[in-house]
Amino acid sequence: MDSAAAALDRLATIASSAPVARLAAAFEQAGHELALVGGPVRDAFLSRTALDLDLTTDARPDRILEIVTPISSARWDVGRAFGTIGALVAGEKVEITTYRSDAYEPESRKPEVRFGDTLEEDLVRRDFTVNAMALRVPGRVLVDPTGGIDDLLARRLRTPQTPETSFSDDPLRMLRAARFAAQLGFSVEEDTRAAMERLAERLEIVSAERVREELSRLVLSGTPRPGLELLVGTGIADRILPELPALRLTVDLEHRHKDVYEHSLTVLEQSIELERERGHEPDLVLRLAALLHDVGKPATRRFERGGAVTFHHHDVVGAKLVRKRLRALRYDNDTIARVAELVELHQRFFGYTEGVWTDSAVRRYVRDAGDQLERLHILTRADVTTRNRRKAERLASAYDDLERRIGELAEQEQLEAVRPDLDGERIMAILGIRPGPDVGRAYRFLLELRLDEGPLGEDEATRRLLDWWGTQLPAPGRDG
């Protein structure tokens, strides 16, 4: 964290920027207050680049819209019910929100919006003190009624009011505590953490969609482990993602199996590192798959003679559990399918180290991964967390070899688009049949040939198809 003087210089730069300066002048002329609030102010003290321009005012939403219309090139009011108006000012997106406080009624799943009249009142009702600072504009007066600067210096998350009041007003703030702990590297103040444990059940009134969005932001942060550990440690994960704490298998000194929970967090961390090394943006599908790839282990754990521990078919069981949990969190169908597919595929590679795969096996690996092959590469490499250096090097070398062979076959055969040598139209023409189940059976036969032997060419594929057709029993509805 830089000095207060340096932070104030950065805030002054933001306040003098074209969009903020224009808004400040317009609101002052209209007789209303305006202040930069929350993230931009906090990030100025942390030497972080503010991604959003958030402002707050005593003006009500309709009045905000009247004031910003003459100085903006576009406006949106999808948040009007919550007091927020968005606009494009001097080429930048801004959001201006009426002073407010959100509160849940005991049985409500949505916050009740209450507009306020003073900046100080608005700040006191925010989630954490480090987000409860504002810079009045155009006067550039810093307002910090709850000790946010002190908490920034201490790298501490604390609620402006009592944690019970804050978390009862909006239980989602408990999830935000985990996200900010991850994003900012801050610790949660002891009373605040204790309240998270006591009030975890309060999250049950929050909609699954809001929980999902907060969880996704946490998983997509630079270092999600501290936030996830906070959720597990406070019992919150038991209510929103119970499969994660369930991975904390009982330590058994006799059988000496590894801690699957710690392993999963490490796989997530290593996936993020590989994601960056390979030049990818943060990938929610990959990260959810990394975090949840072993959730089938508790249900499939078996102790064998001689002390071995097995988890047979945990990949298949895990994929089913992932689909169920992500549906409950209201993730979209594509995300659910892709995460579950990666979970089901994550063990495929480990047979590669037991013997050299045939070209057919390599083709099937690529075919099954489809457009998720790069994700599967990262997940599989990240899944190696052994402390045995020789074993880790052997597995890394084996996967290097697999990727090399995939590259060679892809160059030779356009592997990423494996299809039979004959399409459905040609199959029907060659066999003299109409659309129906027989076309699908013939297509699958040719696809298996393609995977086993590589490209055959049209003439050879036709000969093999006719030979196969002659061995087939008539399908129902087809004359023999």
XYZ file of C-alpha atoms in Angstrom:
480
model
C 0.000 0.000 0.000
C 1.386 3.417 -1.017
C 1.423 6.529 1.118
C -1.774 8.470 1.641
C -0.291 11.335 -0.398
C 0.332 9.070 -3.386
C -3.182 7.635 -3.079
C -4.705 11.101 -2.970
C -2.715 12.018 -6.081
C -4.213 9.029 -7.881
C -7.684 9.979 -6.687
C -7.115 13.520 -7.927
C -6.190 12.119 -11.330
C -9.424 10.121 -11.452
C -11.457 13.119 -10.262
C -9.980 15.302 -12.995
C -10.572 12.737 -15.743
C -13.053 13.784 -18.412
C -16.007 11.581 -17.384
C -15.805 12.362 -13.651
C -15.129 16.067 -14.186
C -18.117 16.415 -16.509
C -20.395 14.536 -14.129
C -19.183 16.524 -11.119
C -19.884 19.816 -12.869
C -23.314 18.669 -14.058
C -24.462 17.441 -10.627
C -23.112 20.538 -8.871
C -24.937 22.792 -11.316
C -28.122 20.779 -10.703
C -27.742 21.277 -6.943
C -26.895 17.669 -6.075
C -23.983 15.933 -4.354
C -21.708 13.467 -6.144
C -18.865 11.271 -4.899
C -16.570 8.544 -6.158
C -17.195 5.566 -3.934
C -16.071 2.054 -3.123
C -13.665 0.249 -5.436
C -12.018 3.247 -7.167
C -11.209 4.857 -3.806
C -10.013 1.626 -2.207
C -7.874 0.701 -5.208
C -6.188 4.101 -5.237
C -4.753 3.278 -1.812
C -3.729 -0.207 -2.968
C -1.981 0.999 -6.148
C -4.469 -1.030 -8.178
C -6.055 0.109 -11.408
C -9.739 0.814 -10.890
C -11.761 -1.170 -13.422
C -15.058 0.639 -12.795
C -16.119 4.198 -12.121
C -18.745 3.978 -9.368
C -20.336 7.143 -8.056
C -23.080 7.923 -5.571
C -25.414 10.888 -5.158
C -28.367 12.207 -3.214
C -30.319 12.530 -6.495
C -33.043 9.957 -7.102
C -32.814 7.704 -10.202
C -35.152 9.766 -12.414
C -33.204 12.894 -11.563
C -29.877 11.147 -12.245
C -31.135 10.264 -15.708
C -32.147 13.866 -16.356
C -28.708 15.155 -15.330
C -26.599 12.639 -17.274
C -28.619 12.638 -20.502
C -27.151 15.889 -21.946
C -23.526 14.833 -21.267
C -23.659 11.144 -22.191
C -23.709 9.284 -25.502
C -25.649 6.304 -24.121
C -27.585 5.407 -21.015
C -29.048 2.250 -19.456
C -31.393 1.970 -16.534
C -31.662 -1.783 -15.916
C -30.638 -1.068 -12.326
C -33.134 1.750 -11.823
C -35.147 -0.287 -9.281
C -31.974 -0.467 -7.173
C -31.194 3.203 -7.674
C -28.509 2.758 -10.343
C -28.232 4.503 -13.696
C -25.460 3.630 -16.137
C -24.101 5.929 -18.802
C -21.331 6.336 -21.332
C -19.607 9.645 -20.572
C -16.527 10.812 -22.497
C -16.165 7.285 -23.852
C -16.159 5.564 -20.439
C -18.834 3.566 -18.666
C -19.960 4.981 -15.329
C -22.590 3.949 -12.806
C -24.286 6.473 -10.540
C -26.345 5.190 -7.620
C -28.646 7.011 -5.243
C -27.564 6.923 -1.594
C -29.112 3.739 -0.316
C -29.062 0.782 2.018
C -30.116 -2.730 1.133
C -31.839 -4.922 3.680
C -33.510 -8.315 3.635
C -36.729 -8.989 5.389
C -36.449 -12.238 7.372
C -38.081 -14.400 4.692
C -37.214 -12.370 1.574
C -34.894 -13.622 -1.181
C -34.391 -10.121 -2.599
C -33.050 -7.013 -0.890
C -35.466 -4.215 -0.138
C -34.113 -0.965 -1.580
C -34.230 2.054 0.688
C -32.917 5.383 -0.524
C -30.939 7.579 1.872
C -30.214 11.285 2.134
C -26.566 11.567 3.229
C -23.274 10.183 2.012
C -22.227 9.152 5.507
C -25.423 7.135 5.970
C -24.807 5.407 2.637
C -21.209 4.519 3.532
C -22.055 3.114 6.957
C -24.493 0.658 5.338
C -21.919 -0.744 2.869
C -20.332 -4.181 3.094
C -16.817 -3.544 4.440
C -14.973 -0.514 5.768
C -12.384 -0.675 2.969
C -15.267 -0.210 0.515
C -16.957 2.470 2.640
C -14.770 5.417 1.620
C -15.703 8.136 -0.829
C -14.204 11.177 -2.539
C -16.606 14.081 -2.914
C -16.343 15.805 -6.271
C -15.658 18.369 -7.518
C -14.346 19.440 -4.078
C -12.107 16.339 -3.677
C -12.874 15.748 -0.009
C -12.121 12.264 1.298
C -14.894 10.809 3.473
C -14.037 7.807 5.690
C -16.547 7.517 8.545
C -15.793 3.894 9.495
C -11.985 3.670 9.550
C -11.461 2.181 6.122
C -7.943 3.596 5.736
C -6.843 2.012 9.020
C -8.197 -1.333 7.861
C -6.443 -0.979 4.507
C -3.166 -0.406 6.357
C -3.850 -3.512 8.468
C -4.981 -5.496 5.373
C -8.147 -6.370 7.255
C -11.779 -6.918 6.285
C -14.257 -5.563 8.814
C -17.909 -4.563 8.546
C -18.829 -0.882 9.141
C -21.630 -1.869 11.508
C -21.770 -4.954 13.689
C -21.284 -8.046 11.515
C -24.677 -9.344 12.639
C -26.368 -6.204 11.336
C -24.384 -6.148 8.112
C -24.799 -9.834 7.271
C -28.442 -9.884 8.292
C -29.125 -6.932 6.002
C -27.469 -8.717 3.064
C -26.209 -12.270 3.693
C -24.391 -12.288 0.354
C -21.773 -10.099 2.035
C -20.403 -13.233 3.667
C -19.518 -14.531 0.209
C -18.067 -11.153 -0.700
C -15.787 -11.444 2.332
C -14.354 -14.602 0.813
C -13.945 -12.957 -2.598
C -12.215 -9.882 -1.210
C -9.966 -12.052 0.953
C -8.885 -13.768 -2.266
C -8.672 -10.689 -4.492
C -6.971 -8.363 -2.021
C -5.031 -10.812 0.117
C -6.722 -9.455 3.268
C -7.589 -11.355 6.428
C -11.086 -11.271 7.917
C -11.325 -9.613 11.316
C -12.058 -12.098 14.107
C -15.555 -10.872 15.047
C -16.519 -10.720 11.389
C -15.341 -14.273 10.783
C -17.163 -15.531 13.895
C -20.369 -13.916 12.649
C -19.951 -15.694 9.308
C -19.941 -19.010 11.157
C -23.006 -18.103 13.222
C -25.015 -16.674 10.339
C -24.076 -19.078 7.541
C -27.624 -20.444 7.389
C -28.844 -16.921 6.567
C -27.502 -17.491 3.040
C -30.424 -19.817 2.399
C -32.643 -16.807 1.680
C -30.303 -15.526 -1.041
C -31.188 -16.548 -4.585
C -29.037 -19.221 -6.233
C -28.253 -16.800 -9.061
C -26.647 -14.257 -6.703
C -24.680 -16.987 -4.937
C -23.507 -18.324 -8.307
C -22.272 -14.938 -9.481
C -20.300 -14.344 -6.289
C -18.823 -17.846 -6.348
C -17.787 -17.417 -9.980
C -16.053 -14.129 -9.213
C -14.178 -15.804 -6.382
C -13.082 -18.742 -8.535
C -11.978 -16.357 -11.300
C -9.852 -14.243 -8.942
C -6.073 -14.377 -9.087
C -5.680 -16.411 -5.894
C -8.985 -18.094 -4.972
C -7.555 -20.477 -2.337
C -7.808 -18.099 0.693
C -11.424 -17.317 -0.119
C -12.356 -20.963 -0.607
C -10.603 -21.904 2.637
C -12.606 -19.185 4.413
C -15.872 -20.579 3.039
C -14.972 -24.091 4.156
C -13.655 -22.966 7.549
C -16.774 -20.962 8.407
C -19.204 -23.659 7.282
C -20.568 -21.518 4.446
C -19.342 -23.981 1.819
C -21.472 -26.661 3.487
C -24.504 -24.668 2.345
C -23.485 -23.538 -1.132
C -20.900 -26.087 -2.317
C -20.987 -29.029 0.117
C -18.977 -31.273 -2.196
C -15.865 -29.196 -1.445
C -15.692 -29.642 2.363
C -16.732 -33.271 1.858
C -13.290 -33.814 0.304
C -11.667 -33.473 3.716
C -11.415 -37.222 4.132
C -10.538 -38.491 7.600
C -6.785 -38.868 7.943
C -6.001 -42.557 8.208
C -2.443 -43.248 9.311
C -2.714 -46.917 8.397
C -3.826 -46.359 4.834
C -1.997 -43.065 4.357
C -4.182 -41.703 1.587
C -3.608 -38.092 0.679
C -5.865 -35.223 1.653
C -8.172 -34.857 -1.349
C -9.337 -31.390 -0.240
C -5.801 -29.965 -0.152
C -5.010 -31.767 -3.396
C -8.014 -30.149 -5.103
C -7.013 -26.651 -4.007
C -3.491 -27.308 -5.272
C -4.819 -28.551 -8.622
C -6.819 -25.328 -8.909
C -3.711 -23.258 -8.163
C -1.613 -25.202 -10.664
C -4.338 -24.878 -13.300
C -4.290 -21.109 -12.848
C -0.501 -21.067 -13.186
C -0.638 -23.152 -16.380
C -3.503 -21.041 -17.675
C -1.238 -17.993 -17.434
C 1.872 -19.747 -18.765
C -0.034 -20.904 -21.843
C -1.402 -17.413 -22.482
C -5.073 -17.913 -21.605
C -7.531 -15.608 -19.907
C -9.158 -16.759 -16.632
C -11.414 -19.668 -17.581
C -14.400 -20.437 -15.346
C -15.041 -23.877 -16.863
C -11.442 -24.986 -16.367
C -11.261 -23.645 -12.824
C -14.523 -25.213 -11.707
C -13.382 -28.520 -13.183
C -10.034 -28.260 -11.389
C -11.703 -27.492 -8.070
C -14.333 -30.217 -8.395
C -12.530 -32.928 -10.381
C -12.323 -35.306 -7.415
C -15.735 -34.750 -5.803
C -16.626 -38.357 -6.613
C -13.913 -39.710 -4.320
C -15.759 -39.651 -0.965
C -18.558 -41.806 -2.408
C -16.187 -44.269 -4.093
C -13.445 -44.627 -1.472
C -12.657 -48.236 -0.610
C -9.964 -49.723 1.639
C -8.318 -52.757 0.067
C -6.206 -55.501 1.555
C -2.625 -54.455 2.095
C -3.557 -50.863 2.948
C -4.349 -49.558 -0.531
C -7.122 -47.015 -0.976
C -9.120 -47.041 -4.229
C -11.588 -44.625 -5.801
C -12.860 -46.680 -8.727
C -15.103 -44.756 -11.156
C -14.823 -41.541 -9.136
C -14.580 -39.668 -12.438
C -18.014 -40.878 -13.580
C -19.594 -40.409 -10.142
C -17.964 -36.979 -9.855
C -19.366 -35.839 -13.195
C -22.883 -36.688 -11.997
C -22.366 -34.799 -8.719
C -21.000 -31.788 -10.588
C -24.022 -31.664 -12.882
C -26.363 -31.772 -9.895
C -24.520 -29.065 -7.935
C -24.047 -26.663 -10.850
C -27.718 -27.028 -11.791
C -28.657 -26.135 -8.207
C -26.479 -23.023 -8.519
C -28.270 -22.091 -11.765
C -25.245 -22.277 -14.039
C -26.106 -22.343 -17.731
C -26.397 -25.699 -19.483
C -23.252 -25.243 -21.570
C -21.073 -24.526 -18.521
C -22.569 -27.491 -16.653
C -21.962 -29.860 -19.570
C -18.412 -28.699 -20.142
C -17.336 -28.858 -16.502
C -18.885 -32.305 -16.081
C -17.197 -33.540 -19.261
C -13.769 -32.456 -18.007
C -14.381 -34.133 -14.654
C -15.306 -37.358 -16.438
C -12.227 -37.169 -18.704
C -9.603 -36.132 -16.172
C -8.354 -39.696 -15.505
C -7.965 -40.721 -19.158
C -4.297 -39.782 -19.476
C -3.026 -41.825 -16.569
C -3.278 -45.020 -18.591
C -0.752 -43.488 -20.992
C 2.073 -44.041 -18.497
C 1.330 -47.780 -18.339
C 2.306 -48.364 -21.953
C 2.638 -46.556 -25.260
C -0.754 -45.680 -26.693
C -1.604 -46.668 -30.237
C -2.425 -43.942 -32.730
C -6.021 -45.107 -32.383
C -5.975 -44.407 -28.632
C -4.517 -40.950 -29.223
C -7.210 -40.183 -31.791
C -9.904 -41.253 -29.334
C -8.411 -39.054 -26.617
C -8.647 -36.065 -28.954
C -12.104 -37.071 -30.198
C -13.478 -37.387 -26.664
C -11.992 -34.059 -25.558
C -13.334 -32.254 -28.621
C -12.992 -28.500 -28.362
C -11.943 -28.859 -24.713
C -8.607 -30.499 -25.527
C -6.542 -27.544 -24.304
C -8.500 -27.434 -21.053
C -7.934 -31.162 -20.625
C -4.204 -30.676 -21.223
C -4.067 -28.095 -18.429
C -6.282 -30.016 -16.008
C -4.365 -33.255 -16.473
C -0.981 -31.616 -15.964
C -2.279 -29.717 -12.911
C -3.616 -32.952 -11.419
C -0.053 -34.065 -10.659
C 0.614 -32.873 -7.106
C 2.986 -35.595 -5.913
C 6.009 -34.510 -3.885
C 7.996 -37.334 -5.459
C 10.149 -35.395 -7.911
C 10.968 -38.390 -10.080
C 7.330 -39.384 -10.393
C 6.309 -35.804 -11.233
C 9.028 -35.559 -13.897
C 8.006 -38.916 -15.359
C 4.356 -37.872 -15.636
C 5.271 -34.485 -17.120
C 7.507 -36.173 -19.680
C 4.761 -38.635 -20.583
C 2.277 -35.836 -21.153
C 4.843 -33.925 -23.208
C 5.063 -37.034 -25.366
C 1.283 -37.298 -25.656
C 0.965 -33.658 -26.709
C 3.778 -34.167 -29.245
C 2.003 -37.168 -30.752
C -1.304 -35.297 -30.861
C 0.463 -32.488 -32.716
C 2.049 -34.871 -35.212
C -1.215 -36.702 -35.907
C -3.109 -33.434 -36.147
C -0.671 -32.173 -38.755
C -1.002 -35.382 -40.748
C -4.724 -35.977 -40.419
C -6.545 -32.765 -39.424
C -7.186 -34.537 -36.132
C -9.256 -31.776 -34.618
C -12.034 -32.560 -37.119
C -12.046 -36.374 -37.143
C -14.881 -37.594 -39.360
C -15.463 -40.724 -41.435
C -14.226 -40.736 -45.015
C -17.866 -40.892 -46.195
C -20.688 -38.665 -45.030
C -24.320 -39.631 -44.579
C -25.327 -38.753 -48.138
C -22.587 -40.930 -49.635
C -23.435 -43.803 -47.259
C -27.084 -43.761 -48.387
C -26.085 -43.582 -52.055
C -23.589 -46.457 -51.787
C -25.903 -48.742 -49.785
C -29.091 -47.688 -51.538
C -30.873 -46.938 -48.279
C -33.077 -44.136 -46.994
C -32.521 -41.993 -43.878
C -32.892 -44.057 -40.714
C -31.049 -46.040 -38.010
C -28.949 -47.960 -40.569
C -27.282 -44.728 -41.707
C -26.235 -43.968 -38.148
C -24.876 -47.504 -37.653
C -22.870 -47.275 -40.855
C -21.556 -43.841 -39.918
C -20.392 -45.097 -36.516
C -18.682 -48.096 -38.160
C -16.727 -45.800 -40.476
C -15.879 -43.454 -37.609
C -14.387 -46.350 -35.621
C -12.316 -47.303 -38.676
C -11.140 -43.716 -38.984
C -10.103 -43.625 -35.334
C -8.378 -47.029 -35.532
C -6.572 -46.654 -38.849
C -6.562 -42.988 -39.804
C -7.766 -41.684 -43.193
C -8.697 -44.492 -45.602
C -9.688 -42.586 -48.732
C -13.071 -42.814 -50.433
C -12.434 -45.949 -52.451
C -11.134 -48.023 -49.531
C -13.854 -46.678 -47.222
C -16.487 -47.683 -49.786
C -15.067 -51.231 -50.067
C -14.935 -51.650 -46.291
C -18.457 -50.252 -45.914
C -19.887 -52.718 -48.429
C -18.049 -55.627 -46.765
C -19.465 -54.594 -43.391
C -22.957 -54.122 -44.817
C -22.974 -57.629 -46.124
C -22.516 -59.002 -42.600
C -25.368 -57.037 -41.034
C -28.734 -58.455 -40.119
C -31.696 -56.497 -41.477
C -32.776 -53.727 -39.125
C -36.465 -53.606 -38.137
C -38.436 -52.146 -41.000
C -35.739 -53.005 -43.608
C -36.223 -55.796 -46.136
C -33.594 -58.561 -45.998
